Amino acid sequence: MKAISVLGSTGSIGTQTLEIVKEFPDQFKVVALTAGRNLPLLVKQIQQHHPEVVALADESLLPELKGHLNNLPIEERPTKSPQLTGGPDGLNTAAAWASADLVVTGIVGCAGLLPTLAAIRAGKDLALANKETLIAAGPVVLPELKRSGSRLLPADSEHSAIFQCLQGTPWAETARLSTGVPTPGLRRIQLTASGGAFRDWSAADLGKSTVNDATSHPNWSMGRKITVDSATLMNKGLEVIEAHYLFGLDYEHIEIVIHPQSIIHSMIELTDSSVLAQLGWPDMKLPILYCMSWPHRQETPWRRLNLTEVGELSFRSPDTTKYPCMELAYSAGRSGGTMPAVLNAANEEAVSQFLEEKIHFLDIPKSIEIACEKHKDDLQQNPSLDDILLVDKWARESVREQVKKNY
Ligand code: NAD
Ligand code: MG
């Protein structure tokens, strides 16, 4: 029985993780949950999974959560009340919870950084969905992993595909999960991208796109922020940096391929020119389950892939003029140090301003480019955690300023 903590339990990744736990009750149990604001759903999750600890990001909501739990009819109350906590310390406590074997990081954005570090420092293995944490703070997270021996298992579907393909390669057991070092035998990574909500729109029409357009993904059902990131293709840019930190390849050897069917989840090329791919229907439960069961394979009754039903798999190069975010991400990744943290924070702020309808879709890349340009002279190559947190704050403020001044 593996004990799981779910950070961001009420989100898309969190709820899918809990579905897996429900489906395999003799394999997994939940010991810790953390959530943002969705108290009704959180209460249901507590009733269903009986966690030992529950943390709320916003401490001021704790009395309301206690009220919800106390108002349940006696027969519906969890047999043992969980420890309730909140705020940044509460999230860290839940993330580092002693009885957990694996922490699934489903918090969105750099807000996941401190709880992720708390889990690593407590020696926990992680299923990493919260990519922003690694992108913003790779130079801080990687040495912490080395120190604690925690293993970072990729839950992002592309990185899970790469990780799955690597299982059969001359990949030394010791190098297997030490992130940031070149992976033996690996020559090139090809990350596949569905193309996002606007893949069939002309570049000229992008300026007219609305929040509703940008939050409707053709193939995957996900949280709002990552759905907008998919529409700008920044998600793929972020995944390039994520792949760099996870698998140790330089940026010359990490490529993006548009693959509208989302059946191939990514490919690797080995030094002998052999290309390996992982295929499946687009369903995040598979990469999450693989993190939870690795190195074993779970028997599932899930829908099996039938390529004759798919019919055709197609591929094309991404349009970097229509989607400038990819190049911004490559450039920030190559600059390294604090630059990816600036890229990530500027993106988070710009997406949030877009979702509040304060800026247009095309202002997202513009905001990020200005913030990265401004940061060039202040870039630090070997940042501390405090440096990362400072530039993250600075980049958000810088975008808010740009929006106020109307660029
Ligand atoms: P979501 O918006 O559906 O859920 C986010 C979760 O984080 C919620 O539980 C929310 O309450 C919590 N949260 C939000 N702000 C918080 C804060 N400031 N502090 C603490 N908790 C907070 O997002 P999602 O789609 O589940 O994505 C989560 C992460 O997984 C993101 O980093 C995303 O890039 C990554 N990811 C998601 C998918 C997917 O299919 N949804 C796929 C790949 C990677
Ligand atoms: Mg992905």
Short mmCIF file of C-alpha atoms and ligand atoms in Angstrom, two decimals:
data_model
loop_
_atom_site.label_atom_id
_atom_site.label_comp_id
_atom_site.label_asym_id
_atom_site.label_seq_id
_atom_site.Cartn_x
_atom_site.Cartn_y
_atom_site.Cartn_z
CA MET A 1 0.00 0.00 0.00
CA LYS A 2 1.52 3.31 -1.06
CA ALA A 3 0.63 6.43 0.94
CA ILE A 4 -0.04 9.45 -1.26
CA SER A 5 -0.19 13.19 -0.51
CA VAL A 6 -2.05 15.31 -3.05
CA LEU A 7 -1.11 18.98 -3.26
CA GLY A 8 -3.85 20.86 -5.11
CA SER A 9 -6.40 18.07 -4.57
CA THR A 10 -9.37 20.05 -5.93
CA GLY A 11 -7.80 20.79 -9.32
CA SER A 12 -7.66 18.80 -12.54
CA ILE A 13 -4.51 16.84 -11.59
CA GLY A 14 -5.64 16.46 -7.96
CA THR A 15 -9.09 15.07 -8.76
CA GLN A 16 -7.67 12.65 -11.35
CA THR A 17 -5.12 11.42 -8.78
CA LEU A 18 -7.94 10.78 -6.30
CA GLU A 19 -9.92 8.91 -8.99
CA ILE A 20 -6.93 6.59 -9.38
CA VAL A 21 -6.77 6.04 -5.61
CA LYS A 22 -10.49 5.17 -5.64
CA GLU A 23 -9.97 2.76 -8.52
CA PHE A 24 -7.11 0.91 -6.80
CA PRO A 25 -8.02 1.00 -3.09
CA ASP A 26 -5.73 -1.89 -2.18
CA GLN A 27 -2.71 -0.20 -3.79
CA PHE A 28 -2.96 3.43 -2.71
CA LYS A 29 -4.28 5.44 0.22
CA VAL A 30 -4.38 9.20 0.79
CA VAL A 31 -2.66 10.67 3.85
CA ALA A 32 -2.55 14.40 3.04
CA LEU A 33 -4.58 16.86 0.98
CA THR A 34 -4.03 20.54 0.25
CA ALA A 35 -6.42 22.84 -1.58
CA GLY A 36 -7.17 26.45 -2.46
CA ARG A 37 -10.78 27.63 -2.19
CA ASN A 38 -13.15 24.83 -3.26
CA LEU A 39 -14.37 23.80 0.21
CA PRO A 40 -17.44 21.75 -0.84
CA LEU A 41 -15.29 19.51 -3.04
CA LEU A 42 -12.56 19.30 -0.39
CA VAL A 43 -15.13 18.16 2.21
CA LYS A 44 -16.27 15.38 -0.13
CA GLN A 45 -12.64 14.33 -0.63
CA ILE A 46 -12.08 14.22 3.14
CA GLN A 47 -15.19 12.06 3.58
CA GLN A 48 -14.06 9.70 0.85
CA HIS A 49 -10.33 9.41 1.57
CA HIS A 50 -9.91 10.01 5.33
CA PRO A 51 -6.60 11.90 5.10
CA GLU A 52 -4.48 12.37 8.23
CA VAL A 53 -3.88 16.06 7.47
CA VAL A 54 -5.60 18.72 5.34
CA ALA A 55 -4.09 22.12 4.56
CA LEU A 56 -5.76 25.16 3.04
CA ALA A 57 -3.69 27.70 1.13
CA ASP A 58 -5.77 30.49 2.68
CA GLU A 59 -5.71 30.08 6.45
CA SER A 60 -8.69 32.40 6.92
CA LEU A 61 -10.96 29.73 5.38
CA LEU A 62 -10.16 27.20 8.13
CA PRO A 63 -13.15 28.08 10.37
CA GLU A 64 -15.46 27.66 7.36
CA LEU A 65 -13.94 24.25 6.58
CA LYS A 66 -14.34 23.19 10.23
CA GLY A 67 -17.95 24.41 10.08
CA HIS A 68 -18.65 22.33 6.95
CA LEU A 69 -17.17 19.21 8.59
CA ASN A 70 -19.00 19.75 11.90
CA ASN A 71 -22.32 20.25 10.12
CA LEU A 72 -22.16 16.88 8.38
CA PRO A 73 -24.68 14.34 9.70
CA ILE A 74 -22.87 12.05 12.18
CA GLU A 75 -23.01 9.04 9.84
CA GLU A 76 -21.30 11.07 7.07
CA ARG A 77 -18.43 12.41 9.18
CA PRO A 78 -14.97 10.91 8.66
CA THR A 79 -14.34 8.31 11.39
CA LYS A 80 -11.15 10.08 12.44
CA SER A 81 -10.96 13.87 12.02
CA PRO A 82 -7.94 15.01 10.04
CA GLN A 83 -5.52 17.55 11.45
CA LEU A 84 -6.54 20.85 9.82
CA THR A 85 -3.96 23.47 9.03
CA GLY A 86 -3.40 26.34 6.61
CA GLY A 87 -1.28 29.14 5.20
CA PRO A 88 2.26 28.66 3.87
CA ASP A 89 3.42 26.71 6.98
CA GLY A 90 0.34 24.51 6.84
CA LEU A 91 0.97 23.65 3.16
CA ASN A 92 4.58 22.80 4.00
CA THR A 93 3.49 20.61 6.92
CA ALA A 94 1.11 18.65 4.69
CA ALA A 95 3.72 18.38 1.91
CA ALA A 96 6.31 16.95 4.32
CA TRP A 97 3.81 14.66 6.13
CA ALA A 98 5.77 11.78 7.72
CA SER A 99 3.62 8.84 6.60
CA ALA A 100 3.58 9.80 2.89
CA ASP A 101 5.57 7.78 0.35
CA LEU A 102 4.78 9.92 -2.71
CA VAL A 103 3.68 13.55 -3.07
CA VAL A 104 1.67 14.45 -6.18
CA THR A 105 2.27 18.14 -6.91
CA GLY A 106 -0.92 19.45 -8.52
CA ILE A 107 -0.74 23.07 -7.33
CA VAL A 108 -0.75 25.51 -10.24
CA GLY A 109 2.09 27.99 -10.65
CA CYS A 110 5.11 29.00 -8.61
CA ALA A 111 2.82 28.86 -5.52
CA GLY A 112 3.85 25.19 -5.50
CA LEU A 113 7.55 25.94 -4.99
CA LEU A 114 7.79 26.08 -1.20
CA PRO A 115 5.57 23.02 -0.54
CA THR A 116 7.56 21.10 -3.19
CA LEU A 117 10.82 22.02 -1.46
CA ALA A 118 9.31 20.99 1.90
CA ALA A 119 8.46 17.58 0.42
CA ILE A 120 11.96 17.19 -1.06
CA ARG A 121 13.65 18.20 2.19
CA ALA A 122 11.55 15.55 3.97
CA GLY A 123 12.97 12.99 1.51
CA LYS A 124 9.66 12.31 -0.26
CA ASP A 125 9.42 11.05 -3.83
CA LEU A 126 7.43 13.39 -6.04
CA ALA A 127 5.08 13.04 -8.97
CA LEU A 128 5.75 16.37 -10.62
CA ALA A 129 2.77 17.94 -12.37
CA ASN A 130 3.50 21.45 -11.09
CA LYS A 131 6.09 22.21 -13.77
CA GLU A 132 6.32 25.94 -12.93
CA THR A 133 8.21 25.04 -9.74
CA LEU A 134 11.01 23.28 -11.61
CA ILE A 135 11.12 25.89 -14.36
CA ALA A 136 11.35 28.84 -11.98
CA ALA A 137 13.67 27.21 -9.49
CA GLY A 138 15.62 24.46 -11.30
CA PRO A 139 18.96 25.73 -9.93
CA VAL A 140 17.58 25.44 -6.37
CA VAL A 141 15.43 22.31 -6.74
CA LEU A 142 18.08 20.08 -8.40
CA PRO A 143 20.72 20.36 -5.63
CA GLU A 144 17.98 19.83 -3.00
CA LEU A 145 16.98 16.59 -4.76
CA LYS A 146 20.57 15.44 -4.76
CA ARG A 147 20.94 16.22 -1.06
CA SER A 148 17.77 14.46 0.03
CA GLY A 149 17.72 11.54 -2.42
CA SER A 150 14.09 12.34 -3.34
CA ARG A 151 13.11 11.15 -6.80
CA LEU A 152 11.30 13.42 -9.21
CA LEU A 153 8.91 11.35 -11.32
CA PRO A 154 7.41 13.30 -14.22
CA ALA A 155 3.59 13.41 -14.32
CA ASP A 156 3.45 15.78 -17.30
CA SER A 157 2.36 13.53 -20.18
CA GLU A 158 5.28 14.43 -22.50
CA HIS A 159 7.92 13.93 -19.81
CA SER A 160 6.24 10.74 -18.66
CA ALA A 161 6.44 9.52 -22.27
CA ILE A 162 10.17 10.28 -22.34
CA PHE A 163 10.64 8.68 -18.94
CA GLN A 164 8.75 5.56 -20.09
CA CYS A 165 10.81 5.32 -23.29
CA LEU A 166 14.01 5.65 -21.28
CA GLN A 167 13.22 2.61 -19.16
CA GLY A 168 14.60 0.29 -21.81
CA THR A 169 17.75 2.25 -22.67
CA PRO A 170 21.33 1.97 -21.41
CA TRP A 171 20.35 4.22 -18.60
CA ALA A 172 22.39 3.37 -15.54
CA GLU A 173 20.27 2.64 -12.46
CA THR A 174 22.12 5.38 -10.60
CA ALA A 175 21.56 7.99 -13.33
CA ARG A 176 17.92 6.96 -13.71
CA LEU A 177 16.38 9.62 -11.57
CA SER A 178 19.16 12.08 -10.90
CA THR A 179 17.81 15.06 -12.73
CA GLY A 180 19.91 17.65 -14.47
CA VAL A 181 22.72 15.33 -15.64
CA PRO A 182 22.95 14.16 -19.26
CA THR A 183 21.11 10.89 -19.71
CA PRO A 184 23.45 8.24 -21.19
CA GLY A 185 22.44 7.12 -24.69
CA LEU A 186 19.96 9.95 -25.25
CA ARG A 187 20.58 12.18 -28.28
CA ARG A 188 17.38 14.14 -28.82
CA ILE A 189 13.95 14.74 -27.36
CA GLN A 190 10.90 15.58 -29.47
CA LEU A 191 8.07 17.01 -27.42
CA THR A 192 4.72 16.70 -29.13
CA ALA A 193 2.16 19.51 -28.94
CA SER A 194 -1.51 19.37 -29.88
CA GLY A 195 -1.30 22.96 -31.11
CA GLY A 196 -3.79 24.29 -28.54
CA ALA A 197 -7.08 26.09 -28.98
CA PHE A 198 -5.94 28.26 -31.91
CA ARG A 199 -4.14 25.71 -34.05
CA ASP A 200 -6.63 26.19 -36.89
CA TRP A 201 -6.89 29.99 -36.52
CA SER A 202 -4.99 32.35 -38.76
CA ALA A 203 -2.35 34.52 -37.08
CA ALA A 204 -4.38 37.59 -38.07
CA ASP A 205 -7.43 36.33 -36.13
CA LEU A 206 -5.53 35.74 -32.88
CA GLY A 207 -5.91 39.41 -31.92
CA LYS A 208 -9.69 38.93 -31.79
CA SER A 209 -9.63 35.85 -29.57
CA THR A 210 -11.56 35.89 -26.29
CA VAL A 211 -11.02 34.22 -22.92
CA ASN A 212 -13.68 31.71 -23.87
CA ASP A 213 -11.84 30.82 -27.09
CA ALA A 214 -8.52 30.44 -25.30
CA THR A 215 -9.89 28.22 -22.53
CA SER A 216 -11.40 25.60 -24.83
CA HIS A 217 -8.77 22.94 -25.47
CA PRO A 218 -9.34 20.54 -28.38
CA ASN A 219 -7.84 17.39 -26.79
CA TRP A 220 -7.22 17.76 -23.03
CA SER A 221 -9.44 18.90 -20.17
CA MET A 222 -7.23 20.87 -17.75
CA GLY A 223 -7.15 23.86 -15.38
CA ARG A 224 -7.66 27.33 -16.89
CA LYS A 225 -4.06 28.55 -16.61
CA ILE A 226 -2.48 25.58 -18.41
CA THR A 227 -5.24 25.70 -21.06
CA VAL A 228 -4.28 29.31 -21.87
CA ASP A 229 -0.60 28.25 -21.81
CA SER A 230 -1.51 25.62 -24.41
CA ALA A 231 -3.24 28.24 -26.58
CA THR A 232 -0.13 30.48 -26.56
CA LEU A 233 2.13 27.39 -26.83
CA MET A 234 3.95 28.72 -23.75
CA ASN A 235 3.05 25.37 -22.17
CA LYS A 236 5.33 23.70 -24.71
CA GLY A 237 8.02 26.33 -24.10
CA LEU A 238 7.81 25.65 -20.36
CA GLU A 239 7.99 21.92 -21.09
CA VAL A 240 11.23 22.43 -23.05
CA ILE A 241 12.80 23.94 -19.91
CA GLU A 242 11.22 21.20 -17.79
CA ALA A 243 12.76 18.54 -20.08
CA HIS A 244 16.15 20.28 -19.88
CA TYR A 245 16.15 20.07 -16.09
CA LEU A 246 14.69 16.55 -15.92
CA PHE A 247 16.80 14.84 -18.57
CA GLY A 248 19.92 16.99 -18.77
CA LEU A 249 19.89 17.63 -22.54
CA ASP A 250 20.97 21.01 -23.89
CA TYR A 251 18.37 23.13 -25.69
CA GLU A 252 19.80 22.28 -29.16
CA HIS A 253 18.56 18.73 -28.62
CA ILE A 254 15.03 19.41 -27.36
CA GLU A 255 12.55 20.03 -30.18
CA ILE A 256 8.83 20.71 -30.50
CA VAL A 257 6.63 18.91 -33.04
CA ILE A 258 2.97 19.75 -33.63
CA HIS A 259 0.93 16.54 -33.53
CA PRO A 260 -2.77 17.44 -33.55
CA GLN A 261 -4.09 13.98 -32.55
CA SER A 262 -2.15 13.89 -29.21
CA ILE A 263 -1.66 10.14 -29.54
CA ILE A 264 2.15 10.15 -29.45
CA HIS A 265 2.97 11.79 -26.12
CA SER A 266 6.62 12.45 -27.03
CA MET A 267 9.63 10.76 -28.61
CA ILE A 268 13.28 10.20 -27.86
CA GLU A 269 16.13 9.55 -30.25
CA LEU A 270 19.01 7.43 -29.00
CA THR A 271 22.66 7.66 -30.04
CA ASP A 272 22.22 4.85 -32.59
CA SER A 273 19.44 6.94 -34.29
CA SER A 274 16.64 4.71 -33.03
CA VAL A 275 13.50 6.68 -32.15
CA LEU A 276 11.20 5.51 -29.35
CA ALA A 277 7.73 6.89 -28.72
CA GLN A 278 5.00 6.36 -26.14
CA LEU A 279 1.41 6.28 -27.39
CA GLY A 280 -2.04 6.35 -25.81
CA TRP A 281 -5.32 8.24 -25.78
CA PRO A 282 -4.89 11.72 -24.30
CA ASP A 283 -5.69 10.98 -20.65
CA MET A 284 -3.63 12.38 -17.77
CA LYS A 285 -4.56 9.45 -15.55
CA LEU A 286 -2.01 7.27 -17.32
CA PRO A 287 1.09 9.42 -16.61
CA ILE A 288 -0.14 10.06 -13.05
CA LEU A 289 -0.67 6.33 -12.47
CA TYR A 290 2.79 5.57 -13.87
CA CYS A 291 4.34 7.90 -11.27
CA MET A 292 2.30 6.19 -8.57
CA SER A 293 3.17 2.64 -9.60
CA TRP A 294 6.71 3.07 -11.03
CA PRO A 295 8.76 0.96 -11.58
CA HIS A 296 5.81 -1.45 -11.82
CA ARG A 297 2.88 -1.47 -14.23
CA GLN A 298 -0.67 -1.56 -12.92
CA GLU A 299 -3.36 -3.61 -14.69
CA THR A 300 -6.13 -1.18 -15.73
CA PRO A 301 -9.49 -1.58 -17.46
CA TRP A 302 -8.97 1.74 -19.25
CA ARG A 303 -9.85 2.35 -22.89
CA ARG A 304 -7.20 0.73 -25.04
CA LEU A 305 -5.61 2.46 -27.99
CA ASN A 306 -6.84 1.38 -31.39
CA LEU A 307 -4.78 3.02 -34.13
CA THR A 308 -7.22 2.04 -36.85
CA GLU A 309 -9.81 4.12 -34.98
CA VAL A 310 -7.38 7.07 -34.99
CA GLY A 311 -6.66 6.51 -38.67
CA GLU A 312 -3.97 9.08 -39.18
CA LEU A 313 -1.13 10.56 -37.16
CA SER A 314 0.23 13.83 -38.54
CA PHE A 315 3.16 16.07 -37.66
CA ARG A 316 4.35 19.54 -38.56
CA SER A 317 6.84 22.13 -37.36
CA PRO A 318 5.51 24.78 -34.99
CA ASP A 319 4.86 28.27 -36.32
CA THR A 320 7.21 30.43 -34.26
CA THR A 321 5.92 33.71 -35.72
CA LYS A 322 2.32 32.98 -34.79
CA TYR A 323 3.42 31.68 -31.36
CA PRO A 324 6.36 33.79 -30.05
CA CYS A 325 6.16 32.22 -26.54
CA MET A 326 8.14 29.16 -27.60
CA GLU A 327 11.16 31.20 -28.63
CA LEU A 328 10.89 33.33 -25.49
CA ALA A 329 11.07 30.12 -23.45
CA TYR A 330 14.05 28.72 -25.40
CA SER A 331 15.85 32.01 -24.97
CA ALA A 332 15.11 32.19 -21.20
CA GLY A 333 16.18 28.56 -20.83
CA ARG A 334 19.47 29.21 -22.61
CA SER A 335 20.12 32.29 -20.45
CA GLY A 336 19.53 30.08 -17.40
CA GLY A 337 19.91 31.26 -13.79
CA THR A 338 17.05 33.54 -12.78
CA MET A 339 15.72 34.12 -16.32
CA PRO A 340 13.31 31.13 -16.43
CA ALA A 341 11.84 32.36 -13.12
CA VAL A 342 11.17 35.75 -14.74
CA LEU A 343 9.67 34.13 -17.83
CA ASN A 344 7.43 31.94 -15.68
CA ALA A 345 6.26 34.69 -13.30
CA ALA A 346 5.62 37.16 -16.14
CA ASN A 347 3.61 34.47 -17.90
CA GLU A 348 1.59 33.66 -14.77
CA GLU A 349 0.77 37.32 -14.23
CA ALA A 350 -0.04 37.98 -17.89
CA VAL A 351 -2.31 34.91 -18.10
CA SER A 352 -4.08 36.00 -14.95
CA GLN A 353 -4.59 39.52 -16.38
CA PHE A 354 -5.87 37.94 -19.62
CA LEU A 355 -8.32 35.70 -17.72
CA GLU A 356 -9.60 38.82 -15.94
CA GLU A 357 -10.04 40.41 -19.39
CA LYS A 358 -7.62 43.23 -18.58
CA ILE A 359 -5.31 42.48 -21.52
CA HIS A 360 -5.65 40.89 -24.95
CA PHE A 361 -4.35 37.46 -25.90
CA LEU A 362 -1.45 38.92 -27.90
CA ASP A 363 -0.38 41.03 -24.90
CA ILE A 364 0.68 37.82 -23.14
CA PRO A 365 3.90 37.28 -25.17
CA LYS A 366 4.47 41.04 -25.27
CA SER A 367 4.41 41.26 -21.45
CA ILE A 368 6.80 38.34 -21.07
CA GLU A 369 9.24 39.67 -23.62
CA ILE A 370 9.42 43.09 -21.92
CA ALA A 371 9.94 41.54 -18.47
CA CYS A 372 12.73 39.22 -19.71
CA GLU A 373 14.40 42.08 -21.57
CA LYS A 374 14.35 44.27 -18.46
CA HIS A 375 15.84 41.47 -16.35
CA LYS A 376 18.87 40.91 -18.63
CA ASP A 377 21.26 43.15 -16.70
CA ASP A 378 20.20 41.71 -13.33
CA LEU A 379 20.39 38.04 -14.28
CA GLN A 380 22.01 35.83 -11.62
CA GLN A 381 23.53 32.55 -12.77
CA ASN A 382 23.54 30.72 -9.43
CA PRO A 383 20.50 32.04 -7.61
CA SER A 384 19.47 31.15 -4.06
CA LEU A 385 15.85 30.43 -3.16
CA ASP A 386 15.49 34.04 -1.94
CA ASP A 387 16.83 35.34 -5.27
CA ILE A 388 14.22 33.24 -7.12
CA LEU A 389 11.39 34.45 -4.89
CA LEU A 390 12.53 38.06 -5.34
CA VAL A 391 12.69 37.95 -9.14
CA ASP A 392 9.35 36.12 -9.23
CA LYS A 393 7.78 38.99 -7.26
CA TRP A 394 9.57 41.61 -9.36
CA ALA A 395 8.42 40.09 -12.68
CA ARG A 396 4.77 40.01 -11.58
CA GLU A 397 4.94 43.64 -10.47
CA SER A 398 6.68 44.58 -13.70
CA VAL A 399 3.84 43.07 -15.78
CA ARG A 400 1.20 44.80 -13.63
CA GLU A 401 3.04 48.11 -14.21
CA GLN A 402 3.15 47.52 -17.97
CA VAL A 403 -0.57 46.78 -18.01
CA LYS A 404 -1.31 49.94 -15.99
CA LYS A 405 0.76 52.03 -18.40
CA ASN A 406 -0.85 50.22 -21.34
CA TYR A 407 2.68 49.14 -22.52
P1 NAD B 1 -6.12 23.54 -11.56
O1 NAD B 1 -6.30 25.02 -11.65
O2 NAD B 1 -7.20 22.66 -12.07
O3 NAD B 1 -5.84 23.14 -10.03
C1 NAD B 1 -4.91 23.81 -9.23
C2 NAD B 1 -4.94 23.34 -7.79
O4 NAD B 1 -4.03 24.15 -7.04
C3 NAD B 1 -6.31 23.50 -7.12
O5 NAD B 1 -6.48 22.48 -6.17
C4 NAD B 1 -6.17 24.85 -6.41
O6 NAD B 1 -7.01 24.95 -5.28
C5 NAD B 1 -4.73 24.83 -5.98
N1 NAD B 1 -4.16 26.17 -5.86
C6 NAD B 1 -4.36 27.22 -6.70
N2 NAD B 1 -3.66 28.30 -6.28
C7 NAD B 1 -3.01 27.92 -5.16
C8 NAD B 1 -2.13 28.58 -4.25
N3 NAD B 1 -1.79 29.87 -4.43
N4 NAD B 1 -1.62 27.89 -3.23
C9 NAD B 1 -1.96 26.60 -3.03
N5 NAD B 1 -2.81 25.91 -3.83
C10 NAD B 1 -3.32 26.56 -4.88
O7 NAD B 1 -4.74 23.21 -12.29
P2 NAD B 1 -4.30 21.84 -13.00
O8 NAD B 1 -4.73 21.86 -14.43
O9 NAD B 1 -4.65 20.69 -12.14
O10 NAD B 1 -2.72 22.04 -13.03
C11 NAD B 1 -1.93 21.83 -11.89
C12 NAD B 1 -0.47 21.76 -12.30
O11 NAD B 1 -0.28 20.59 -13.11
C13 NAD B 1 0.00 22.94 -13.17
O12 NAD B 1 1.31 23.24 -12.84
C14 NAD B 1 -0.09 22.41 -14.59
O13 NAD B 1 0.84 23.02 -15.45
C15 NAD B 1 0.27 20.94 -14.37
N6 NAD B 1 -0.27 20.05 -15.39
C16 NAD B 1 -1.61 19.90 -15.52
C17 NAD B 1 -2.13 19.06 -16.49
C18 NAD B 1 -3.62 18.82 -16.60
O14 NAD B 1 -4.04 17.97 -17.38
N7 NAD B 1 -4.45 19.51 -15.87
C19 NAD B 1 -1.26 18.37 -17.35
C20 NAD B 1 0.11 18.56 -17.20
C21 NAD B 1 0.61 19.38 -16.21
MG MG B 2 2.24 18.42 -20.94
#
